[in-house]
Short mmCIF file of C-alpha atoms and ligand atoms in Angstrom, two decimals:
data_model
loop_
_atom_site.label_atom_id
_atom_site.label_comp_id
_atom_site.label_asym_id
_atom_site.label_seq_id
_atom_site.Cartn_x
_atom_site.Cartn_y
_atom_site.Cartn_z
CA MET U 1 -15.70 -10.79 1.71
CA THR U 2 -18.95 -10.83 -0.52
CA ASP U 3 -18.17 -6.63 -0.74
CA THR U 4 -14.80 -6.61 -1.01
CA PRO U 5 -13.67 -5.04 -4.40
CA THR U 6 -11.55 -7.15 -6.90
CA GLN U 7 -11.66 -4.66 -9.08
CA LEU U 8 -8.75 -1.73 -10.08
CA PHE U 9 -9.21 1.24 -8.69
CA ILE U 10 -8.34 4.05 -11.38
CA GLY U 11 -9.27 7.53 -10.94
CA GLY U 12 -11.76 6.99 -8.28
CA ALA U 13 -13.43 4.10 -10.47
CA TRP U 14 -13.15 1.02 -10.01
CA VAL U 15 -12.63 -1.47 -13.64
CA ASP U 16 -11.51 -4.58 -15.13
CA ALA U 17 -7.71 -4.78 -16.62
CA SER U 18 -8.36 -3.59 -19.97
CA ASP U 19 -7.55 -6.85 -21.40
CA GLY U 20 -10.15 -8.11 -19.09
CA ALA U 21 -7.23 -10.77 -16.91
CA THR U 22 -7.93 -11.82 -13.52
CA LEU U 23 -5.77 -13.27 -11.40
CA PRO U 24 -6.51 -15.97 -8.43
CA VAL U 25 -5.91 -15.51 -4.55
CA ASP U 26 -5.00 -18.80 -2.59
CA ASP U 27 -6.21 -19.36 1.04
CA PRO U 28 -3.23 -20.71 2.16
CA ALA U 29 -4.41 -22.31 4.85
CA THR U 30 -6.25 -24.75 2.31
CA GLY U 31 -4.98 -24.16 -1.27
CA GLU U 32 -8.65 -23.35 -2.82
CA VAL U 33 -8.80 -20.25 -4.32
CA LEU U 34 -11.07 -17.43 -2.70
CA CYS U 35 -11.62 -15.38 -5.22
CA HIS U 36 -10.68 -14.05 -8.84
CA VAL U 37 -9.23 -9.99 -9.07
CA ALA U 38 -8.63 -7.92 -11.93
CA ASP U 39 -4.88 -8.37 -13.47
CA ALA U 40 -3.64 -5.31 -14.59
CA GLY U 41 -0.90 -4.80 -17.39
CA PRO U 42 1.33 -2.05 -18.45
CA LYS U 43 -1.42 0.12 -19.98
CA ASP U 44 -3.57 -0.48 -16.66
CA ALA U 45 -0.41 0.62 -15.13
CA GLY U 46 0.09 3.81 -17.52
CA LEU U 47 -3.40 4.63 -16.90
CA ALA U 48 -2.91 4.90 -13.11
CA GLU U 49 0.18 6.68 -13.42
CA GLU U 50 -1.96 9.34 -15.31
CA ALA U 51 -4.75 10.17 -13.02
CA ALA U 52 -2.28 10.01 -10.40
CA VAL U 53 -0.37 12.75 -12.57
CA ARG U 54 -3.70 14.54 -13.42
CA ALA U 55 -4.60 14.82 -10.09
CA GLN U 56 -1.33 15.78 -8.42
CA GLU U 57 -1.52 19.58 -8.37
CA GLU U 58 -4.67 20.37 -7.08
CA TRP U 59 -4.19 18.01 -4.14
CA ALA U 60 -0.92 19.37 -3.32
CA ARG U 61 -2.87 22.56 -2.62
CA THR U 62 -5.70 21.50 -0.98
CA ALA U 63 -5.37 22.87 2.97
CA PRO U 64 -3.44 20.51 5.38
CA ARG U 65 -6.15 19.65 7.63
CA VAL U 66 -8.75 18.53 4.82
CA ARG U 67 -5.85 15.85 4.35
CA SER U 68 -5.45 15.33 8.20
CA GLU U 69 -9.41 14.84 8.30
CA ILE U 70 -9.81 12.63 5.50
CA LEU U 71 -7.30 10.35 7.39
CA ARG U 72 -8.92 10.81 10.65
CA ARG U 73 -12.29 9.97 9.00
CA ALA U 74 -10.32 6.07 7.53
CA TYR U 75 -8.81 5.45 10.86
CA GLU U 76 -12.51 5.39 12.24
CA ILE U 77 -13.53 3.70 9.69
CA ILE U 78 -10.97 1.02 9.86
CA ILE U 79 -11.19 0.25 13.58
CA GLU U 80 -15.47 0.24 12.91
CA ARG U 81 -14.50 -2.69 11.08
CA THR U 82 -11.82 -4.53 12.27
CA ASP U 83 -13.70 -7.14 12.53
CA GLU U 84 -14.00 -7.47 8.88
CA LEU U 85 -10.71 -6.40 7.45
CA ALA U 86 -9.28 -8.97 10.00
CA HIS U 87 -11.01 -11.84 8.80
CA LEU U 88 -10.25 -10.75 5.06
CA MET U 89 -6.37 -10.50 6.27
CA THR U 90 -6.72 -14.08 7.57
CA ALA U 91 -8.53 -15.80 4.68
CA GLU U 92 -5.92 -14.25 2.16
CA MET U 93 -2.43 -14.59 4.45
CA GLY U 94 -2.87 -16.75 6.79
CA LYS U 95 -2.08 -15.49 10.09
CA PRO U 96 -4.48 -16.33 12.95
CA LEU U 97 -7.64 -13.86 13.94
CA ALA U 98 -5.91 -12.24 16.79
CA GLU U 99 -3.08 -11.37 14.98
CA ALA U 100 -4.71 -9.62 12.09
CA ARG U 101 -6.83 -7.80 14.77
CA GLY U 102 -3.44 -6.49 16.15
CA GLU U 103 -2.47 -5.98 12.38
CA VAL U 104 -5.88 -3.55 11.37
CA ALA U 105 -5.15 -1.76 14.99
CA TYR U 106 -1.20 -0.88 13.83
CA ALA U 107 -2.43 -0.20 10.35
CA ALA U 108 -5.35 1.69 11.07
CA GLU U 109 -2.60 4.08 13.96
CA PHE U 110 -0.15 5.11 10.81
CA PHE U 111 -3.63 7.06 9.50
CA ARG U 112 -3.99 8.56 12.85
CA TRP U 113 -0.47 9.09 13.46
CA PHE U 114 -0.13 11.00 10.06
CA SER U 115 -3.51 12.67 10.57
CA GLU U 116 -2.00 14.58 12.96
CA GLU U 117 1.07 15.32 11.17
CA ALA U 118 -0.53 16.48 7.59
CA ALA U 119 -1.18 19.64 9.98
CA ARG U 120 2.72 20.14 11.46
CA ILE U 121 4.15 20.21 8.10
CA ASP U 122 6.64 23.43 8.74
CA GLY U 123 9.08 25.74 6.63
CA GLY U 124 11.23 28.27 7.95
CA PHE U 125 12.65 31.93 7.56
CA GLY U 126 15.76 33.58 8.34
CA THR U 127 18.26 36.10 7.14
CA LEU U 128 21.68 34.30 5.61
CA PRO U 129 25.16 34.87 7.59
CA ASP U 130 26.21 37.47 4.67
CA GLY U 131 23.25 39.81 6.05
CA ARG U 132 22.03 40.91 2.32
CA ASN U 133 19.54 38.12 1.86
CA ARG U 134 16.69 36.31 3.56
CA MET U 135 15.80 32.58 3.32
CA LEU U 136 11.95 30.91 3.15
CA LEU U 137 11.93 27.52 3.14
CA SER U 138 8.37 25.97 2.81
CA ARG U 139 8.18 22.05 2.04
CA ARG U 140 6.12 20.23 -1.07
CA PRO U 141 5.10 17.05 -1.61
CA VAL U 142 7.60 15.30 -3.78
CA GLY U 143 4.86 14.20 -6.76
CA PRO U 144 2.97 11.19 -8.18
CA CYS U 145 4.08 8.29 -6.07
CA LEU U 146 4.87 4.28 -6.73
CA LEU U 147 4.20 2.11 -3.73
CA ILE U 148 4.83 -1.31 -3.30
CA THR U 149 3.92 -3.73 -0.69
CA PRO U 150 4.78 -7.05 0.43
CA TRP U 151 2.19 -9.79 1.21
CA ASN U 152 3.56 -10.81 4.98
CA PHE U 153 1.56 -7.64 6.66
CA PRO U 154 -1.00 -6.53 3.81
CA LEU U 155 -2.42 -3.79 5.74
CA ALA U 156 0.09 -2.27 7.76
CA MET U 157 2.59 -1.71 5.02
CA GLY U 158 -0.05 0.21 2.60
CA THR U 159 -0.97 2.54 5.36
CA ARG U 160 2.10 3.26 6.16
CA LYS U 161 3.02 4.56 2.95
CA ILE U 162 -0.43 5.66 2.11
CA GLY U 163 -0.41 7.76 5.18
CA PRO U 164 2.36 10.15 4.75
CA ALA U 165 1.57 10.26 1.38
CA VAL U 166 -1.58 11.73 2.08
CA ALA U 167 -0.68 13.77 4.53
CA ALA U 168 2.06 15.67 2.26
CA GLY U 169 -0.05 15.98 -0.51
CA CYS U 170 0.99 13.16 -2.75
CA THR U 171 -0.87 11.15 -5.08
CA MET U 172 -0.30 7.17 -5.68
CA VAL U 173 -0.27 4.36 -7.70
CA LEU U 174 -0.07 1.33 -5.03
CA LYS U 175 0.97 -2.08 -6.41
CA PRO U 176 0.13 -4.50 -3.77
CA ALA U 177 1.60 -8.49 -3.51
CA PRO U 178 -0.14 -10.60 -5.68
CA GLN U 179 -1.45 -13.35 -2.63
CA THR U 180 -2.84 -10.35 -0.42
CA PRO U 181 -4.54 -7.57 -2.88
CA LEU U 182 -7.51 -7.81 -1.14
CA SER U 183 -6.44 -6.00 1.80
CA SER U 184 -5.39 -3.63 -0.19
CA LEU U 185 -8.46 -3.04 -2.13
CA ALA U 186 -10.84 -2.97 1.05
CA LEU U 187 -8.24 -0.20 1.86
CA ALA U 188 -8.55 2.17 -1.23
CA ALA U 189 -12.46 1.73 -0.63
CA ILE U 190 -12.37 3.18 2.73
CA LEU U 191 -10.05 5.99 1.69
CA GLN U 192 -13.17 6.91 -1.20
CA GLU U 193 -15.39 6.53 1.29
CA ALA U 194 -13.49 8.88 3.95
CA GLY U 195 -13.68 11.52 0.89
CA LEU U 196 -10.10 10.76 -0.47
CA PRO U 197 -10.90 12.63 -4.21
CA ASP U 198 -10.28 10.40 -7.11
CA GLY U 199 -7.34 9.87 -7.96
CA VAL U 200 -4.99 10.27 -5.48
CA LEU U 201 -4.82 7.01 -4.86
CA ASN U 202 -4.71 4.30 -7.59
CA VAL U 203 -4.64 0.80 -7.06
CA VAL U 204 -3.63 -1.91 -9.56
CA THR U 205 -3.05 -5.44 -8.75
CA THR U 206 -1.28 -7.92 -11.15
CA SER U 207 0.64 -10.88 -11.35
CA ARG U 208 3.22 -9.08 -13.61
CA ALA U 209 5.29 -6.75 -11.38
CA GLY U 210 8.14 -6.23 -13.75
CA GLU U 211 6.09 -5.10 -16.99
CA VAL U 212 3.89 -2.71 -14.97
CA CYS U 213 6.26 -1.08 -12.67
CA GLU U 214 9.22 -0.77 -14.98
CA PRO U 215 7.72 2.11 -17.54
CA LEU U 216 6.41 3.75 -14.54
CA LEU U 217 9.96 3.93 -12.73
CA ARG U 218 11.71 5.26 -16.01
CA GLY U 219 9.02 7.40 -17.60
CA GLY U 220 9.85 10.16 -15.82
CA ARG U 221 6.85 11.41 -14.24
CA ILE U 222 6.24 8.96 -10.75
CA ARG U 223 9.05 10.98 -8.64
CA LYS U 224 9.01 8.93 -5.65
CA LEU U 225 9.07 4.67 -5.18
CA SER U 226 8.27 3.58 -1.77
CA PHE U 227 9.00 -0.19 -1.56
CA THR U 228 8.76 -2.71 0.98
CA GLY U 229 10.23 -6.16 0.26
CA SER U 230 12.98 -8.08 -0.29
CA THR U 231 16.49 -6.75 -0.69
CA ALA U 232 17.25 -8.54 -4.29
CA VAL U 233 13.80 -6.52 -5.94
CA GLY U 234 14.67 -3.35 -3.39
CA GLN U 235 18.25 -3.76 -5.55
CA LEU U 236 16.61 -4.32 -9.29
CA LEU U 237 14.20 -1.33 -8.48
CA LEU U 238 17.30 1.04 -7.35
CA ALA U 239 18.66 0.73 -10.46
CA GLN U 240 15.59 1.12 -12.53
CA SER U 241 15.39 4.70 -10.47
CA ALA U 242 18.41 5.63 -11.13
CA GLN U 243 17.38 6.37 -15.00
CA ALA U 244 14.79 8.83 -14.07
CA VAL U 245 16.40 10.17 -10.66
CA VAL U 246 12.96 8.87 -9.09
CA ARG U 247 13.74 9.31 -4.86
CA THR U 248 13.39 6.23 -2.87
CA SER U 249 12.21 4.76 0.22
CA MET U 250 13.48 1.19 0.91
CA GLU U 251 12.40 -1.09 3.54
CA LEU U 252 14.08 -4.37 3.20
CA GLY U 253 14.91 -7.71 4.53
CA GLY U 254 16.72 -8.52 7.74
CA ASN U 255 18.75 -10.91 9.67
CA ALA U 256 18.40 -9.86 13.11
CA PRO U 257 20.72 -11.43 15.86
CA PHE U 258 18.60 -11.71 19.15
CA VAL U 259 21.64 -11.54 22.12
CA VAL U 260 20.92 -13.10 25.24
CA PHE U 261 23.97 -12.32 28.08
CA GLU U 262 24.61 -14.26 31.00
CA ASP U 263 22.76 -11.90 33.01
CA ALA U 264 19.77 -11.60 31.55
CA ASP U 265 16.22 -11.99 33.03
CA LEU U 266 15.72 -15.50 31.46
CA ASP U 267 11.51 -14.75 31.47
CA LYS U 268 11.99 -11.47 29.82
CA ALA U 269 13.99 -12.96 26.86
CA VAL U 270 12.17 -16.02 26.43
CA ASP U 271 9.27 -13.58 26.64
CA GLY U 272 11.17 -11.63 24.01
CA ALA U 273 12.04 -14.09 21.89
CA MET U 274 8.75 -15.62 21.62
CA VAL U 275 7.46 -11.87 20.08
CA ALA U 276 10.33 -11.21 17.96
CA LYS U 277 10.37 -14.66 16.45
CA MET U 278 6.65 -15.96 16.60
CA ARG U 279 4.99 -12.81 15.78
CA ASN U 280 3.21 -13.32 11.97
CA MET U 281 4.54 -16.95 11.94
CA GLY U 282 8.13 -15.53 11.79
CA GLU U 283 7.29 -13.94 8.39
CA ALA U 284 8.11 -10.56 9.76
CA CYS U 285 11.11 -8.74 8.42
CA THR U 286 11.51 -7.82 12.09
CA ALA U 287 11.56 -11.40 12.94
CA ALA U 288 15.21 -12.83 15.14
CA ASN U 289 16.55 -14.70 12.83
CA ARG U 290 19.97 -15.51 14.78
CA PHE U 291 19.92 -16.61 18.51
CA PHE U 292 23.13 -15.68 19.70
CA VAL U 293 22.63 -17.20 23.91
CA HIS U 294 25.74 -16.94 26.23
CA ARG U 295 26.87 -20.37 26.62
CA SER U 296 26.32 -20.52 30.83
CA VAL U 297 22.20 -20.28 30.05
CA ALA U 298 22.32 -21.64 26.84
CA GLU U 299 20.73 -24.65 27.52
CA GLU U 300 17.80 -23.21 30.13
CA PHE U 301 16.82 -20.88 27.16
CA GLY U 302 16.57 -22.96 24.55
CA ARG U 303 14.39 -25.62 27.16
CA ARG U 304 12.13 -22.94 28.11
CA LEU U 305 12.03 -21.57 24.28
CA ALA U 306 11.23 -25.26 23.24
CA GLU U 307 8.60 -25.50 25.87
CA ARG U 308 6.80 -22.58 25.13
CA MET U 309 6.87 -22.80 21.23
CA GLY U 310 5.79 -26.27 21.53
CA ALA U 311 2.32 -25.39 23.23
CA LEU U 312 1.34 -23.24 20.31
CA VAL U 313 -1.19 -24.14 19.12
CA VAL U 314 -0.95 -24.14 15.04
CA GLY U 315 -4.12 -24.48 12.66
CA LEU U 316 -6.83 -22.32 10.76
CA GLY U 317 -6.50 -18.89 11.10
CA THR U 318 -9.92 -18.59 11.28
CA ARG U 319 -10.38 -20.82 13.94
CA GLU U 320 -10.33 -18.55 17.50
CA GLY U 321 -7.53 -20.10 19.61
CA VAL U 322 -5.14 -20.47 17.06
CA ASP U 323 -1.40 -19.08 17.55
CA VAL U 324 0.09 -20.34 14.70
CA GLY U 325 -1.62 -20.11 10.88
CA PRO U 326 0.06 -21.50 7.70
CA LEU U 327 3.01 -20.17 6.02
CA ILE U 328 2.20 -18.24 2.52
CA ASP U 329 2.60 -20.51 0.18
CA ARG U 330 4.40 -23.81 -0.56
CA ARG U 331 7.30 -22.49 -1.87
CA GLY U 332 7.64 -20.50 1.56
CA ARG U 333 7.48 -23.62 3.24
CA ALA U 334 9.73 -25.16 0.98
CA LYS U 335 12.32 -23.00 1.56
CA VAL U 336 11.68 -23.33 6.11
CA GLU U 337 11.74 -27.26 5.14
CA GLU U 338 14.95 -26.62 3.16
CA LEU U 339 16.67 -24.38 5.64
CA VAL U 340 15.83 -26.93 8.58
CA ALA U 341 17.12 -29.60 7.03
CA ASP U 342 20.60 -27.77 5.82
CA ALA U 343 21.45 -27.34 9.55
CA VAL U 344 20.56 -30.37 11.21
CA LYS U 345 22.44 -32.30 8.55
CA ARG U 346 25.43 -29.59 9.99
CA GLY U 347 24.58 -31.21 13.53
CA ALA U 348 21.44 -29.03 15.04
CA ARG U 349 19.97 -30.82 17.90
CA VAL U 350 16.03 -30.14 17.26
CA LEU U 351 14.50 -29.33 20.58
CA VAL U 352 11.17 -29.28 19.28
CA GLY U 353 9.27 -29.30 15.75
CA GLY U 354 10.87 -29.45 12.74
CA ARG U 355 8.17 -31.85 11.10
CA THR U 356 6.28 -30.68 7.98
CA PRO U 357 2.46 -32.30 9.45
CA GLU U 358 0.50 -33.97 6.37
CA GLY U 359 -2.16 -32.54 4.61
CA PRO U 360 -3.24 -29.71 2.79
CA GLY U 361 -2.23 -25.92 3.73
CA CYS U 362 0.91 -24.13 4.20
CA PHE U 363 1.61 -25.05 7.58
CA TYR U 364 5.05 -25.43 9.52
CA PRO U 365 5.08 -26.17 13.47
CA PRO U 366 7.02 -23.96 15.78
CA THR U 367 10.75 -24.99 15.95
CA VAL U 368 13.66 -24.33 18.06
CA LEU U 369 17.10 -25.47 16.56
CA ALA U 370 19.83 -25.52 19.47
CA ASP U 371 23.91 -25.95 18.84
CA VAL U 372 23.50 -24.60 15.38
CA ASP U 373 26.66 -24.45 13.38
CA PRO U 374 27.66 -20.81 12.10
CA ALA U 375 28.40 -22.22 8.27
CA SER U 376 24.68 -23.19 8.25
CA ARG U 377 22.57 -21.46 5.65
CA LEU U 378 19.91 -20.39 7.88
CA MET U 379 22.98 -17.95 9.22
CA ASP U 380 22.89 -15.66 6.47
CA THR U 381 18.59 -16.27 4.56
CA GLU U 382 16.07 -14.34 6.16
CA ILE U 383 14.09 -17.77 7.67
CA PHE U 384 10.41 -15.85 6.97
CA GLY U 385 9.18 -19.12 9.12
CA PRO U 386 8.52 -20.38 13.26
CA VAL U 387 12.51 -21.90 13.54
CA ALA U 388 14.68 -20.38 16.05
CA ALA U 389 18.12 -20.93 15.54
CA ILE U 390 20.15 -20.63 18.85
CA LEU U 391 23.74 -20.63 18.96
CA THR U 392 26.30 -19.92 21.93
CA PHE U 393 28.78 -17.27 22.65
CA ASP U 394 31.46 -16.23 25.40
CA ASP U 395 31.88 -12.55 25.23
CA GLU U 396 30.70 -9.38 24.47
CA ASP U 397 33.26 -8.16 21.74
CA GLU U 398 32.72 -11.69 19.79
CA VAL U 399 29.09 -11.56 20.31
CA ILE U 400 28.89 -8.20 18.35
CA ARG U 401 31.44 -9.18 15.94
CA ARG U 402 29.03 -11.62 14.86
CA ALA U 403 25.44 -10.14 15.02
CA ASN U 404 27.16 -7.62 12.69
CA ASP U 405 28.56 -10.38 10.11
CA THR U 406 25.60 -9.62 7.92
CA PRO U 407 24.65 -7.32 4.46
CA TRP U 408 21.39 -6.54 6.97
CA GLY U 409 21.14 -4.13 9.71
CA LEU U 410 17.14 -3.56 10.50
CA VAL U 411 17.16 -4.51 13.72
CA GLY U 412 18.43 -5.85 16.95
CA TYR U 413 17.47 -7.40 19.86
CA VAL U 414 19.25 -7.66 23.48
CA PHE U 415 18.74 -8.82 26.64
CA THR U 416 20.91 -7.84 29.54
CA GLU U 417 20.10 -5.94 33.41
CA GLY U 418 22.67 -4.32 33.12
CA LEU U 419 22.40 -0.58 31.96
CA ASP U 420 25.82 -0.05 30.47
CA ARG U 421 25.82 -3.10 29.01
CA ALA U 422 22.33 -2.36 27.16
CA LEU U 423 23.72 0.95 25.89
CA ARG U 424 26.87 -0.20 25.12
CA VAL U 425 25.94 -3.21 22.67
CA SER U 426 23.06 -1.48 21.40
CA GLU U 427 25.81 1.22 19.92
CA ARG U 428 27.78 -0.94 18.51
CA LEU U 429 24.99 -2.97 16.67
CA GLU U 430 24.80 -1.72 13.17
CA VAL U 431 21.11 -1.71 12.96
CA GLY U 432 18.28 0.79 12.87
CA MET U 433 16.51 -0.54 15.92
CA VAL U 434 17.28 -2.10 18.83
CA GLY U 435 14.85 -4.15 21.45
CA LEU U 436 16.37 -3.28 24.58
CA ASN U 437 14.70 -6.23 26.68
CA THR U 438 11.64 -6.55 24.34
CA GLY U 439 10.70 -8.39 21.08
CA LEU U 440 8.44 -5.53 19.82
CA VAL U 441 10.52 -3.02 18.24
CA SER U 442 7.50 -1.63 15.33
CA ASN U 443 5.07 1.61 16.38
CA PRO U 444 3.88 3.73 14.08
CA ALA U 445 4.94 6.73 16.16
CA ALA U 446 8.77 5.48 15.85
CA PRO U 447 11.22 5.68 13.04
CA PHE U 448 10.89 2.29 11.47
CA GLY U 449 13.87 1.56 9.05
CA GLY U 450 17.27 -0.23 8.78
CA VAL U 451 20.98 0.69 7.71
CA LYS U 452 23.32 -1.25 5.07
CA GLN U 453 21.43 -3.69 2.66
CA SER U 454 17.77 -3.65 4.87
CA GLY U 455 17.28 0.04 3.54
CA LEU U 456 17.05 3.79 2.88
CA GLY U 457 14.77 5.98 5.01
CA ARG U 458 12.60 5.93 7.66
CA GLU U 459 8.64 5.11 7.80
CA GLY U 460 6.91 6.40 10.97
CA GLY U 461 7.68 8.71 13.42
CA ARG U 462 8.02 12.59 13.27
CA VAL U 463 10.32 11.54 9.92
CA GLY U 464 8.40 9.79 8.00
CA ILE U 465 6.35 12.24 5.83
CA ASP U 466 9.73 13.50 5.24
CA GLU U 467 9.98 10.64 2.64
CA PHE U 468 7.34 12.60 0.48
CA LEU U 469 8.31 16.17 1.36
CA GLU U 470 10.74 18.51 -0.66
CA TYR U 471 12.16 21.34 0.31
CA GLN U 472 11.75 24.77 -1.90
CA TYR U 473 14.40 27.49 -0.78
CA LEU U 474 13.32 30.92 -1.85
CA ALA U 475 16.12 33.81 -1.62
CA VAL U 476 14.96 37.34 -1.34
CA PRO U 477 17.30 40.05 -0.99
CA VAL U 478 17.26 42.55 1.92
CA ARG U 479 16.39 45.90 0.59
P1 NAP G 501 9.33 -9.57 -2.88
O1 NAP G 501 9.45 -10.67 -3.12
O2 NAP G 501 10.59 -8.60 -2.95
O3 NAP G 501 8.12 -8.57 -2.91
C1 NAP G 501 7.54 -7.29 -2.59
C2 NAP G 501 6.81 -6.67 -3.57
O4 NAP G 501 7.52 -6.55 -4.85
C3 NAP G 501 5.70 -7.86 -3.97
O5 NAP G 501 4.73 -6.85 -4.23
C4 NAP G 501 6.26 -8.09 -5.38
O6 NAP G 501 5.41 -8.29 -6.18
C5 NAP G 501 6.69 -6.89 -6.07
N1 NAP G 501 8.16 -6.87 -6.63
C6 NAP G 501 8.72 -7.88 -6.98
N2 NAP G 501 9.66 -7.80 -8.24
C7 NAP G 501 9.35 -6.76 -9.09
C8 NAP G 501 9.57 -5.99 -10.09
N3 NAP G 501 10.73 -6.20 -10.41
N4 NAP G 501 9.14 -4.82 -10.09
C9 NAP G 501 8.13 -4.47 -9.26
N5 NAP G 501 7.99 -5.01 -7.93
C10 NAP G 501 7.82 -5.97 -7.83
O7 NAP G 501 9.06 -9.60 -1.39
P2 NAP G 501 7.69 -10.45 -0.30
O8 NAP G 501 8.22 -12.05 -0.60
O9 NAP G 501 6.56 -10.10 -0.81
O10 NAP G 501 8.31 -9.78 0.82
C11 NAP G 501 9.21 -10.12 1.59
C12 NAP G 501 9.93 -9.56 1.87
O11 NAP G 501 10.02 -8.71 2.59
C13 NAP G 501 11.80 -9.68 3.09
O12 NAP G 501 12.65 -10.05 2.50
C14 NAP G 501 10.99 -9.08 4.28
O13 NAP G 501 12.03 -8.95 5.44
C15 NAP G 501 10.94 -7.67 3.54
N6 NAP G 501 10.12 -6.88 4.51
C16 NAP G 501 10.57 -5.45 4.83
C17 NAP G 501 10.13 -4.95 5.57
C18 NAP G 501 10.55 -3.69 5.97
O14 NAP G 501 9.78 -2.67 6.64
N7 NAP G 501 12.03 -3.71 6.17
C19 NAP G 501 8.46 -5.15 6.25
C20 NAP G 501 7.86 -6.37 5.54
C21 NAP G 501 8.58 -7.09 4.72
P3 NAP G 501 5.09 -9.94 -6.75
O15 NAP G 501 5.54 -10.85 -5.88
O16 NAP G 501 4.40 -10.13 -8.12
O17 NAP G 501 6.88 -9.81 -7.66
#
């Protein structure tokens, strides 16, 4: 921690905020202040934008192989420093060390994946149908980008955007969440060490997100916004991006249905539920939010899930053997408490958990609720905590209708042993991703993203780099 940068990273230099302001970074397990980082204002953001704009032309001309090798070196450094980065993430975000190590590997993998993609950006050549013209297609970086990331995956949300931007030849201003700035600053230091030229990546940590980002989006020099966060903030940023017609990628909120049919293998379903619900303490956009379980197996599923959830060890993320760390802050925990209280008031049975522990830190116990009333608030709110809400259903059409009855469409989970049903139901779910008999879909080699109000565009996979590239078409007459 002592070597982790705490200043802004602008034009390859570590600098204080121009007015000297700082913001505290809290440990959610204890509520204590870990350290202070620079708190950028609009002037600093302008300097970061200037650095990105200045670096763009030369960076775009850099050989793809050079960009590829920078990412590859950064990947290797991240893997070498897994333990150090995991401790940093646990300190600022609270997730248990084992999960933090898992995130470091996941985050690094985006750099390895996009180091491979950097060398595969292709174009096209052909004769147009009239036979009088040739068409040359090339792909060019979209230009300077603004990247805005949330606190729940402090390292991976950064690499998922920086990886393709570097590979495509774009320069960037990254604004991480104020709760978890340290992982992003450590990442910038690693990229610098890996040889990323000055100005290609700039990092502004700030407590004044709106004041800092809006002028960049409206100013006309930032050509691309890649945002991960809540749907409400995404909608605001889309409106701000409209003025200068900034290209946008939006990874927004979710409200994932987790459907268990009567022919499901319940061992697989409970294993899947543990991952889909408990990864990152439930603080994931992919978290199963609504468990629809066929009436004939609901009691058994609830019993087994409650047993597994109740056996999880809650505590300080830094302690080995702990499964569930604190939630991000008191506001996040209060929201979970309110949603559970509302469901219980409407008749939900608490199978396990449901009671906030005494003492410091933002801990909340793994909780399973059965017989949840569909009118409960947690049905149309991202719980973002370790609470599984179980409802029952009777037939396939009904459950598909209820699963789709939400403005979100990021991911759905389907558990059945019938292949026809698995494919039929998956095809009818209005989501960007489906976990079939699995609770984990995230993978750097797969296109991640949602439909409806869960977002626009995809991150990762073969298409992840497309978000940072534009086509240029050259018409060349045949003479
Ligand atoms: P959030 O409140 O929307 O914040 C996300 C980021 O946007 C933070 O850096 C935040 O900074 C910034 N921000 C907020 N208002 C802004 C503004 N007016 N202008 C510019 N930036 C602004 O979301 P969160 O609570 O951090 O993260 C949880 C949300 O992210 C959940 O909805 C979750 O589903 C979603 N998420 C989605 C994905 C995905 O891939 N689909 C992945 C992870 C998380 P401040 O905190 O300073 O406002």
